[in-house]
XYZ file of C-alpha atoms in Angstrom:
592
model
C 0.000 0.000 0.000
C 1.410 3.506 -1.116
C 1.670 6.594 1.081
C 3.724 9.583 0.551
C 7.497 9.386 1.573
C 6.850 13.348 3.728
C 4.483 11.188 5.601
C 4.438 9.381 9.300
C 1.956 7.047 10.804
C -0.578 7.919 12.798
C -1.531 5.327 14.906
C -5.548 5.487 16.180
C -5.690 1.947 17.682
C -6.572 1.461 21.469
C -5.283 -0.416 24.397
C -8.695 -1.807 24.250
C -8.794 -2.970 20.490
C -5.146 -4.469 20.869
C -6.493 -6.679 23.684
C -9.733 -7.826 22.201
C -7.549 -8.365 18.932
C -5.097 -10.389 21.153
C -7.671 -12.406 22.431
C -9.008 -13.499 18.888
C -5.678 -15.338 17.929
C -6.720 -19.047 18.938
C -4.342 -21.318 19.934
C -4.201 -23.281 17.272
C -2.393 -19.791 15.570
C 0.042 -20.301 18.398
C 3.980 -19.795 16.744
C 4.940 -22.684 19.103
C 2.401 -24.733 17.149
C 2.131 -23.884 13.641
C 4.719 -20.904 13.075
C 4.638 -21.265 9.273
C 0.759 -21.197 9.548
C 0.963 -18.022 11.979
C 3.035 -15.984 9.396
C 0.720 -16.862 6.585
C -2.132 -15.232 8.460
C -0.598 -12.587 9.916
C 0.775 -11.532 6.112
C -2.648 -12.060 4.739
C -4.674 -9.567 7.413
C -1.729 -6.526 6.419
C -4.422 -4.393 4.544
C -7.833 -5.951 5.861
C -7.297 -5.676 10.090
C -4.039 -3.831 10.579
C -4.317 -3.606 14.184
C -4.716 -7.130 14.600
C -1.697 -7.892 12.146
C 0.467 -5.772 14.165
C -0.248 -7.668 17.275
C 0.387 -10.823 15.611
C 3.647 -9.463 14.667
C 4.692 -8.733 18.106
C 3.990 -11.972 19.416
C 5.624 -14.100 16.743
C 8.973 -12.015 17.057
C 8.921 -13.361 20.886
C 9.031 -16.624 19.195
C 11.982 -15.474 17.041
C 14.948 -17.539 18.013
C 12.767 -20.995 17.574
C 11.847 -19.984 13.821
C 13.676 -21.660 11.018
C 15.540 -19.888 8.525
C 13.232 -19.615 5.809
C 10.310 -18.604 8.855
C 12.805 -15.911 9.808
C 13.261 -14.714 5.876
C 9.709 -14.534 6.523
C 9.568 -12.353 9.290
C 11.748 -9.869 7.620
C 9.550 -9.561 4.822
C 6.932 -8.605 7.244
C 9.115 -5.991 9.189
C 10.053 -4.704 5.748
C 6.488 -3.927 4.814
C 5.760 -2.823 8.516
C 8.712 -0.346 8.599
C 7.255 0.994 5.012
C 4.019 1.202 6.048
C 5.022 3.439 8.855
C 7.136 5.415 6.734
C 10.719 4.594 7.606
C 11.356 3.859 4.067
C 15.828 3.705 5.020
C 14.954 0.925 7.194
C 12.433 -0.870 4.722
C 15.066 -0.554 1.726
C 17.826 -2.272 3.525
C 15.562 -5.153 5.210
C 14.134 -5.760 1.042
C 17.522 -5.941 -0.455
C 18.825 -8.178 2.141
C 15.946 -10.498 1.123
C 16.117 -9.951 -2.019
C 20.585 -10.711 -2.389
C 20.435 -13.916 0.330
C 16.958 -15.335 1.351
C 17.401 -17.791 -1.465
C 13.739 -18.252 -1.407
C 12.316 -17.133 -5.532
C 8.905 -16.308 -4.231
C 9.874 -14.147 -1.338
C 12.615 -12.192 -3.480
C 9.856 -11.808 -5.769
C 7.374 -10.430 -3.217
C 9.897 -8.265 -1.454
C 10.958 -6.945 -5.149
C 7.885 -5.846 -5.734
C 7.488 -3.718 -2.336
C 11.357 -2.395 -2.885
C 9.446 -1.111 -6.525
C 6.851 0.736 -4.351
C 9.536 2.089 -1.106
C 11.432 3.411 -4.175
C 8.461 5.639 -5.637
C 7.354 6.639 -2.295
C 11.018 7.970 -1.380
C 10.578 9.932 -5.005
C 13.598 8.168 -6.573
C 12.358 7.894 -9.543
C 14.975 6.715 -11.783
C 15.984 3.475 -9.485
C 12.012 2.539 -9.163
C 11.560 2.300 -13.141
C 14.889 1.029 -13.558
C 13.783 -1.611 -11.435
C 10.383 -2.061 -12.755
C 11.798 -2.381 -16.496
C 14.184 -5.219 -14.974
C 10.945 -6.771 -12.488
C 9.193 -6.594 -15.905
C 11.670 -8.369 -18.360
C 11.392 -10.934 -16.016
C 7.834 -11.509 -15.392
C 7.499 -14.655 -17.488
C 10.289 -16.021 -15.080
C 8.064 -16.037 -11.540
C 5.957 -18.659 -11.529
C 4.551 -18.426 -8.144
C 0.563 -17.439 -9.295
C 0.937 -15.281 -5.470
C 4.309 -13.033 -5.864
C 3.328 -12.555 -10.096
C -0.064 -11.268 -9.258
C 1.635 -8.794 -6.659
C 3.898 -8.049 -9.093
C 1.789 -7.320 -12.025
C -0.458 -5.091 -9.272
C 2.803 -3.216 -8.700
C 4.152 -2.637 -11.695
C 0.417 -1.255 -12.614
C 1.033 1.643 -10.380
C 4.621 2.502 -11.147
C 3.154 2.683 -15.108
C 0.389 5.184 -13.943
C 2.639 6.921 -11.780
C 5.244 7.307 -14.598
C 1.940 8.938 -17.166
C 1.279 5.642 -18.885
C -2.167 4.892 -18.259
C -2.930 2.395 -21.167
C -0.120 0.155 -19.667
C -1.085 0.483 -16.298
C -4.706 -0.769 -16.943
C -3.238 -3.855 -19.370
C -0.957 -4.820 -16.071
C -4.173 -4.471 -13.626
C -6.128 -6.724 -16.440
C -3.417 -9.218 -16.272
C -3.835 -9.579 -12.358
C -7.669 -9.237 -12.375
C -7.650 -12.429 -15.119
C -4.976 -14.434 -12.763
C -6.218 -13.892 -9.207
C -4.470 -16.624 -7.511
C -5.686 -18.441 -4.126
C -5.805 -16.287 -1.091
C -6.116 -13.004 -2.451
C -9.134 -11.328 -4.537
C -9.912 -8.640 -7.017
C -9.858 -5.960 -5.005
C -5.531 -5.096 -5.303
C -6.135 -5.280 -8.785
C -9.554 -3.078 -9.328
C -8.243 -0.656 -7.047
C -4.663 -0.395 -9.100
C -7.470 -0.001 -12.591
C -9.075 2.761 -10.306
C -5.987 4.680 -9.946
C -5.135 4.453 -13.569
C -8.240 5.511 -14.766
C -8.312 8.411 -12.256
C -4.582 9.701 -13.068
C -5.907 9.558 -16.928
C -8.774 11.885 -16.359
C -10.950 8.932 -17.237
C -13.524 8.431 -14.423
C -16.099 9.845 -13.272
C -18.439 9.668 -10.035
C -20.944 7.121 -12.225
C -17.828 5.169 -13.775
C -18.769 1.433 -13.413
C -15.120 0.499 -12.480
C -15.496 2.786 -9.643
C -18.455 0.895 -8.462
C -17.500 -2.260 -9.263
C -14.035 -1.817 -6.677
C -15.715 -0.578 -3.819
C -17.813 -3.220 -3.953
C -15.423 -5.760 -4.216
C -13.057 -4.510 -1.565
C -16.185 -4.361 1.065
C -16.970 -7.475 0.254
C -13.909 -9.053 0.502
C -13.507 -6.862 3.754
C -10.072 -4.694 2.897
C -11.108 -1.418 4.379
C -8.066 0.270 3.332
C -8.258 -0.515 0.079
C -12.334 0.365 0.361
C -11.360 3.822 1.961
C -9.226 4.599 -1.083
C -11.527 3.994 -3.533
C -14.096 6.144 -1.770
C -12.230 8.644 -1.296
C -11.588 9.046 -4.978
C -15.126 9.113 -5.506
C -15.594 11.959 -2.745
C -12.697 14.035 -5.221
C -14.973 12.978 -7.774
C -18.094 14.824 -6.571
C -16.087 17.793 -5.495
C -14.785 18.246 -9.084
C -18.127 17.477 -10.480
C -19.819 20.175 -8.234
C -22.241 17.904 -5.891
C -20.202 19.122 -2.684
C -23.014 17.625 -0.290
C -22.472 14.592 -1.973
C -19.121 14.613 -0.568
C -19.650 15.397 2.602
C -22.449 12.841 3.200
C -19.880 10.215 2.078
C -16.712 11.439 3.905
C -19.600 11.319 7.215
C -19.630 7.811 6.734
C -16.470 7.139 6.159
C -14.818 8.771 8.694
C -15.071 5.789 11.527
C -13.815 3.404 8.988
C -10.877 5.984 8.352
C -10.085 6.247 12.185
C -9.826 2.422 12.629
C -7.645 2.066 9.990
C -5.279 5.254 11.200
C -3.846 5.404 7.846
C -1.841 8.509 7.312
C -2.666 9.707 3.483
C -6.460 8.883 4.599
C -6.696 11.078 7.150
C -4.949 13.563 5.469
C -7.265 13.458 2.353
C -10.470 13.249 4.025
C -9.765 16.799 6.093
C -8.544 18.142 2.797
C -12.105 16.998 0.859
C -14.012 18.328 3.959
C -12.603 21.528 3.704
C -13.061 21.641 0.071
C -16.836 20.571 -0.099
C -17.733 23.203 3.159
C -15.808 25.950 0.622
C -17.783 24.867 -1.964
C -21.305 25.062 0.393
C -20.431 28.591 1.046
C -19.268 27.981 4.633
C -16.093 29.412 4.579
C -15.959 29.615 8.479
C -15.823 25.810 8.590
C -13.487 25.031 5.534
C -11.000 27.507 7.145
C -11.002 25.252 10.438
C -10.919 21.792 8.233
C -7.939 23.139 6.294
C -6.106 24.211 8.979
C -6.408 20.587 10.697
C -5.087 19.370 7.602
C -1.983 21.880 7.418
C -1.106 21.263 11.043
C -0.610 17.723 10.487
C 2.193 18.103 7.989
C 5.862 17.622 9.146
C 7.999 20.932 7.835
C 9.182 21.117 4.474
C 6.740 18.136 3.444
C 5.327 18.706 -0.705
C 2.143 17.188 -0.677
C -0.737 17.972 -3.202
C -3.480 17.838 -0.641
C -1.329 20.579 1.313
C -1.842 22.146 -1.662
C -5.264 22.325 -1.619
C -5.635 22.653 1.401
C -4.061 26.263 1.751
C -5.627 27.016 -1.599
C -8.827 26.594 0.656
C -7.251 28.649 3.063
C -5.975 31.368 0.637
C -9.942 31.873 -1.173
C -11.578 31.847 2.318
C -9.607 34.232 4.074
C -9.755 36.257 0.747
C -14.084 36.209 1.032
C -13.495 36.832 4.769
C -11.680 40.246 3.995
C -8.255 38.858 5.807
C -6.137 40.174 3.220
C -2.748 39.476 5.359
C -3.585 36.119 6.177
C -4.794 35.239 2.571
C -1.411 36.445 0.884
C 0.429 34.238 3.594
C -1.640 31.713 2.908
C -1.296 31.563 -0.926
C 2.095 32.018 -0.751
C 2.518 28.493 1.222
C -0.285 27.275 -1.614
C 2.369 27.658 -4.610
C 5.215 26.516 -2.586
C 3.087 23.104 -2.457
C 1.764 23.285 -6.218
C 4.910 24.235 -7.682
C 6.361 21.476 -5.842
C 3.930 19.162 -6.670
C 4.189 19.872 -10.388
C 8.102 19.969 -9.790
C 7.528 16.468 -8.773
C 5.275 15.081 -12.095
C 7.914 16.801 -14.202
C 10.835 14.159 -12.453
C 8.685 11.758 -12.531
C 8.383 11.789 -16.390
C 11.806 12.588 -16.988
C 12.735 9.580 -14.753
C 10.793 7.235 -16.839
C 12.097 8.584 -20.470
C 15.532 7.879 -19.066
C 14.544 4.162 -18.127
C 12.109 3.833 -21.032
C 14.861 1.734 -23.122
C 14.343 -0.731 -20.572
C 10.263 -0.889 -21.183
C 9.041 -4.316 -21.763
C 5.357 -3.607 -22.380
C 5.750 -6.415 -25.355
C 5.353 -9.020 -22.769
C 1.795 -8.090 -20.999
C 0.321 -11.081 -22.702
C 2.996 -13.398 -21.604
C 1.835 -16.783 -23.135
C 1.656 -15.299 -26.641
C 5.058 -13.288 -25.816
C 6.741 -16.635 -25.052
C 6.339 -18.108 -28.488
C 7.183 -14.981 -30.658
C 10.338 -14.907 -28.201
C 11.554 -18.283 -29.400
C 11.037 -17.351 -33.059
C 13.222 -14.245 -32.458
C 15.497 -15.781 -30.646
C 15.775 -18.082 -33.892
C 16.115 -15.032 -36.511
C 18.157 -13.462 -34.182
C 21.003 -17.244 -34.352
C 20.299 -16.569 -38.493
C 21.350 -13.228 -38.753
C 22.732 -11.873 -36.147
C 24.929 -8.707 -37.601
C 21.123 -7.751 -38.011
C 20.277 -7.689 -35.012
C 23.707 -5.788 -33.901
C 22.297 -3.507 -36.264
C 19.111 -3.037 -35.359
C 19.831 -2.790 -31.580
C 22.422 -0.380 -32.606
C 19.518 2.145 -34.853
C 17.557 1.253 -31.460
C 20.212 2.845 -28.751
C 20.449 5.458 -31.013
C 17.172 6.133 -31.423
C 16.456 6.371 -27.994
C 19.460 8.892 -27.285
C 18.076 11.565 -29.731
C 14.768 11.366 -27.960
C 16.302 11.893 -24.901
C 18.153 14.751 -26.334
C 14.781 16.379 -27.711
C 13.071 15.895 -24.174
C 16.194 17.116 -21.994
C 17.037 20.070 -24.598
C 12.858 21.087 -24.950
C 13.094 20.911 -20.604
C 15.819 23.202 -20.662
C 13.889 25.142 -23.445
C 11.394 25.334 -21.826
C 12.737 25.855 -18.446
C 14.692 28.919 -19.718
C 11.551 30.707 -21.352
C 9.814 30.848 -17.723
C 13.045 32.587 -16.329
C 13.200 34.899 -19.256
C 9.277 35.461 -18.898
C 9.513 36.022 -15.054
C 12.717 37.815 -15.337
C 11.357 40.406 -18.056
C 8.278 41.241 -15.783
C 10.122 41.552 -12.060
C 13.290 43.038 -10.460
C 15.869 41.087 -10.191
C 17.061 42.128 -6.504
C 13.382 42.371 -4.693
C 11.396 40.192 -6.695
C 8.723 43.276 -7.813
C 7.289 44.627 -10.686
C 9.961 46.553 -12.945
C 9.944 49.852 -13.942
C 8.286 49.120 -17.452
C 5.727 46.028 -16.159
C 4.533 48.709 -13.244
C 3.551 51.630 -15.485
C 1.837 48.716 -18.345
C 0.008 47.358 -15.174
C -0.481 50.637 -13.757
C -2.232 52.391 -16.931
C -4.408 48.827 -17.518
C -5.822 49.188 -13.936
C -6.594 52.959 -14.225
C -8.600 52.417 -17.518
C -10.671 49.987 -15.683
C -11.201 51.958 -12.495
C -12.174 55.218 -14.904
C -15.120 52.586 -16.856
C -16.128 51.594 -13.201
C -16.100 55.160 -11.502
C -13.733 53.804 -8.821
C -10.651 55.490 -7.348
C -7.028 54.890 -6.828
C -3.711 56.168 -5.115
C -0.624 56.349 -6.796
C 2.729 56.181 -4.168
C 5.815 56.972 -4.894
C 8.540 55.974 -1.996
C 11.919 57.220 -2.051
C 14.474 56.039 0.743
C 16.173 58.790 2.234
C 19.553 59.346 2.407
C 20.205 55.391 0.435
C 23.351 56.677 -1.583
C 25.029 56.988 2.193
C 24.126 53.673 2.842
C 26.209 52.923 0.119
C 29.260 54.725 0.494
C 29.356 53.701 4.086
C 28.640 50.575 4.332
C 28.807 48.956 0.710
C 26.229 47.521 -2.335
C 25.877 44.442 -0.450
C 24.645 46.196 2.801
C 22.612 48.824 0.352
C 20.832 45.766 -1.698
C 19.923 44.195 1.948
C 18.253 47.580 2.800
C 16.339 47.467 -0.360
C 14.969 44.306 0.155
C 14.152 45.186 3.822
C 12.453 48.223 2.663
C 10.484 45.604 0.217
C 9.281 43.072 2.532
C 8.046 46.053 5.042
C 5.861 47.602 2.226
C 4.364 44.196 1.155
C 3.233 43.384 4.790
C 0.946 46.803 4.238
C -0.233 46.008 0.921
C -3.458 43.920 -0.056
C -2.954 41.209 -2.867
C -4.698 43.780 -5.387
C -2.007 46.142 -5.012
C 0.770 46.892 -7.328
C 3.850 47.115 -6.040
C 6.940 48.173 -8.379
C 10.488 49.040 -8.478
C 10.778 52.396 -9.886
C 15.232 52.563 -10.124
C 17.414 52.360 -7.385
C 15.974 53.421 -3.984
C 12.653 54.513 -5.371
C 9.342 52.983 -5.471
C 5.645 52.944 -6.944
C 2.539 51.292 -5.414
C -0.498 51.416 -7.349
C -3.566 50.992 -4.234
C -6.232 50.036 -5.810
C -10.271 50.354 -5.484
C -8.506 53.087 -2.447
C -9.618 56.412 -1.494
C -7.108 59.488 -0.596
C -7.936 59.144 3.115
C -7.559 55.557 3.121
C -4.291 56.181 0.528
C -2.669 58.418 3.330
C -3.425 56.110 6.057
C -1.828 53.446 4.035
C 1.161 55.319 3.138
C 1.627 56.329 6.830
C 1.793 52.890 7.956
C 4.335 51.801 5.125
C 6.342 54.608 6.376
C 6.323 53.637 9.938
C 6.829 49.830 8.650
C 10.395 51.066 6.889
C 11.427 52.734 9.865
C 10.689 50.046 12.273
C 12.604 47.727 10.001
C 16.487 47.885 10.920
C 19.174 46.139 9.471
C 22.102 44.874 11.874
C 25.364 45.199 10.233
C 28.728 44.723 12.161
C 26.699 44.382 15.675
C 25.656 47.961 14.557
C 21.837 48.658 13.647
C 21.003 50.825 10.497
C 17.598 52.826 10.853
C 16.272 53.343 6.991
C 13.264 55.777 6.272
C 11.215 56.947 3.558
C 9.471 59.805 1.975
C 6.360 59.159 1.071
C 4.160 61.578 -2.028
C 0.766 60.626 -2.835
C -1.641 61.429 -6.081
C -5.261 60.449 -5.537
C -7.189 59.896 -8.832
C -9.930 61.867 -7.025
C -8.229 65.109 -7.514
C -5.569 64.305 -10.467
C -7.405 61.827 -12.805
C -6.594 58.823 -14.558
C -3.814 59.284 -16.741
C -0.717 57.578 -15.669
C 1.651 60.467 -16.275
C -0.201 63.023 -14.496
C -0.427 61.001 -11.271
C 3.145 60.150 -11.497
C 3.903 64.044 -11.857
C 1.511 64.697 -8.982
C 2.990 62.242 -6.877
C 6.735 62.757 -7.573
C 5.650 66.376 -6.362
C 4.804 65.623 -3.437
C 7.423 63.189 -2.826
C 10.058 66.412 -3.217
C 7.606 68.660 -0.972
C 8.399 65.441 1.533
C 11.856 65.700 1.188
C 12.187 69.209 1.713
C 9.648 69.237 4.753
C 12.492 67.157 6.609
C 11.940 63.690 5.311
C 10.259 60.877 6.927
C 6.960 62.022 6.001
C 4.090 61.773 3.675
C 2.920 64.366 1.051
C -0.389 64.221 -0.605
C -1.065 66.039 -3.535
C -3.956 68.195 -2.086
C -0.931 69.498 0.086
C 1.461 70.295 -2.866
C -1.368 72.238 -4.501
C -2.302 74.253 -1.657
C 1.247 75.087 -1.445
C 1.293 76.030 -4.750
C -1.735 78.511 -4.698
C -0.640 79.642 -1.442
C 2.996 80.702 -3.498
């Protein structure tokens, strides 16, 4: 079972529940008894009662020392999935390989291959897990276990819809649907078509497939599996606008969810709450869903439900008028998607690297087998053809992975161009040019709407001593001081721009001149309460301020720059430190 490698467990279970649990082992599941019988079970209740497996795991490692070799193999394997399952993927990795290198048993190596396959996507290296599924998948037709080839086939399923290729990924879950051997059921493999289907854009909240795997995993009583598949029909109805549809379902889920105390679950569901309430309207109540959900994330963690989660966050705080807490908020919401998308791009690029290795010729492995033999025979005729052909082959595939690493530099490049032709380079803010475009778009929209705007121009006194005193280094840290003060005052519909060296334009939109001064007043007071230490020494930076309201200079771009520049120099020569309107400058003006 998959989980995300940023993620711990969260365990739910009882003192209670482990004791009843306890008490259901007979005594004929005794290790002192049957020990070979004990581990069979204990494997085989993993997804369907993890509680009880993990009890059962306790008490045959007391019995340990009196297992056999191949029983302690055994054991491992279980520890292995354990340790995954509670996301200590380090310790997982080692105990697979081990089993993998020296248990000398085919079917367990098998088994425990297939689980390294999933520890190695969950840890996000990519390039070992399809390295290892192209070798896992070459030799397919070699396990012959019906057990460890069904996991296998279920495994390599989701590393194919992982990697993009959905069409392979549902041929792979077909294969283990048609081959269900004895002790396990169609719910692995329905639940690995699911996934496919859902990663393809391919299913929808009616989707007979859908259907068909929750019924089979409640019947065959795998909750986790169940809860899965449910909760990708709750996404389902949030996408397809029936929110109260979702939240009837995620009602009745959420005991089921609790039991099973499985991380990713419990994530999701808050995430899908909070979603469906923001879609109802009740903003109150998706705000306190999504923050559950971001408070259970380690530090650093890129998730895509974190993503959505704060992009909840981000639109209700907007609708609530917290204009602070929604920038903060949808600052921590691209951090997460740009991550997340990060993550899809390595993802891809991992599997073109290992796609030489793809062996999707061998899904139908009885057919396979015979047109295998009669290449094998061409390729004892003429072999210098084949040498050949392998040869336009490795070729082949190194000039497409030239086009797809030169068009992801390409491409790469023409988002730094595009960001770096649109913001400053030192503070990350509009440039001079992008400022003044976006400047003169938003007052021609304001004048067709009858609203009102300020216009501030910022100019940090005294800067070029900075400079000489204390170097560009120290000057460039003041800048971006001065920055991050300003933005703290500014909603998210403000412009913000660097006008050349120590001077700066904010465009306050939808903003009277009262509420324009009182703005500019607190920006001032934010500068000046913003130090920077520099040799154990602390250097106080301030600003004068000029204002031009749209009230009493128009729209035109130029005139409220000249109206506001104005000012700005009545601010200087008043002493600095202060703010200038233009109502001010023109009373001074008649006054003269």
């Amino acid at each position: 079972m998959s989980r995300p490698s940023s993620r711990g467990r969260v365990w739910l279970a009882g003192a209670i529940l482990a004791w009843c649990l306890l008490a259901q082992v007979s005594q004929a599941d005794s290790p002192a008894m049957n020990p070979g019988v004990f581990l069979e079970q204990a494997e085989a209740l993993r997804t369907r009662d993890h509680p009880r497996f993990v009890v059962m795991l306790d008490r045959i490692h007391r019995e340990a020392p009196n297992l056999t070799p191949a029983q302690q193999w055994h054991l491992r394997y279980l520890d292995a999935w354990e340790a995954m399952f509670e996301g200590d993927y380090t310790a997982s990795e080692t105990q697979l390989r081990e089993i993998i290198d020296r248990s000398g048993n085919d079917v367990l190596a098998a088994k425990a291959s297939g689980l390294l396959l999933n520890n190695l996507a969950l840890n996000r290296r990519y390039e070992d897990a399809f390295t290892l599924a192209n070798r896992l998948a070459a030799g397919l037709d070699q396990v012959k276990d019906p057990q460890a080839r069904f996991l296998l086939q279920s495994d390599l399923s989701q590393m194919l819809s992982l990697a993009g290729q959905i069409d392979l990924a549902i041929q792979y879950a077909h294969m283990a649907e048609q081959a269900v051997p004895p002790g396990e059921n169609l719910c692995r493999p329905l639940s690995r078509e699911v996934a496919a289907l859902y990663n393809g854009k391919r299913l929808t909240s009616t989707s007979q497939e859908l259907q068909r795997a929750i019924e089979k995993c409640d019947a065959t009583d795998q909750p986790a599996f169940s809860n899965s598949m449910q909760l990708v029909l709750v996404n389902l109805y949030i996408e397809e606008g029936k929110p109260s549809m979702a939240l009837a379902l995620l009602d009745r889920l959420s005991a089921s969810i609790r039991t099973s105390a499985y991380y990713p679950h419990i994530l999701s569901a808050k995430v899908q709450r909070a979603q469906a309430l923001a879609a109802l309207g009740r903003d109150k109540d998706a705000r306190a869903a999504a923050l559950v959900a971001v408070a259970m994330a380690k530090p650093g963690s890129i998730d895509q439900a974190l993503a959505e989660a704060y992009k909840v966050l981000y639109r209700t705080e907007k609708r609530l008028g917290n204009a602070a807490a929604a920038l903060s908020f949808y600052e921590h919401y691209v951090v997460q998607d740009r991550g997340y998308l990060d993550d899809i791009s390595a993802r891809t690029l991992a599997y073109e690297v290992a796609r030489q290795h793809m062996l999707a010729q061998k899904l139908e492995t009885e057919r396979l087998s015979k047109q295998n033999k009669i290449l094998r025979l061409q390729q004892a005729l003429d072999t210098k053809a084949v040498e050949t052909s392998r040869l336009y082959n490795v070729l082949l595939l190194l000039v497409l992975a030239s086009i797809v690493f030169w068009l992801f530099r390409l491409k790469r490049s023409q988002l730094r161009f595009m960001r770096l032709s649109r913001l400053d380079g030192l503070t990350g803010i509009l440039n001079h040019q992008h400022f003044i475009c976006r400047t003169e778009r938003a007052l021609q929209l304001l004048n067709k709407k009858v609203g009102h705007a300020c216009l501030i121009v910022l100019d940090l006194d005294h800067f070029k001593l900075v400079n000489d005193t204390h170097g560009h280094a120290t000057g460039d840290t003041v800048l971006k001081r001065a920055v991050a003060a300003c933005q703290q005052q500014l909603r998210p519909v403000d412009l913000f721009g660097r006008l050349g060296g120590e001077e700066f334009g904010i465009l306050l939109y939808e903003c009277s001149r009262e509420q324009g001064m009182d703005i500019a007043n607190r920006i001032r007071a934010a500068i000046l309460e913003s130090p920077v230490s520099k040799d154990g020494f602390e250097i106080t930076i301030s600003a004068s301020v000029g204002l031009a309201s749209t009230a009493t200079s128009g729209y035109g771009v130029q005139r409220l720059c000249r109206e506001a520049d104005a000012a700005l120099y009545r601010a200087k020569r008043a002493g600095r430190n202060c703010v200038m309107g233009d109502l001010e400058v023109a009373n001074a003006l008649v006054q003269a």
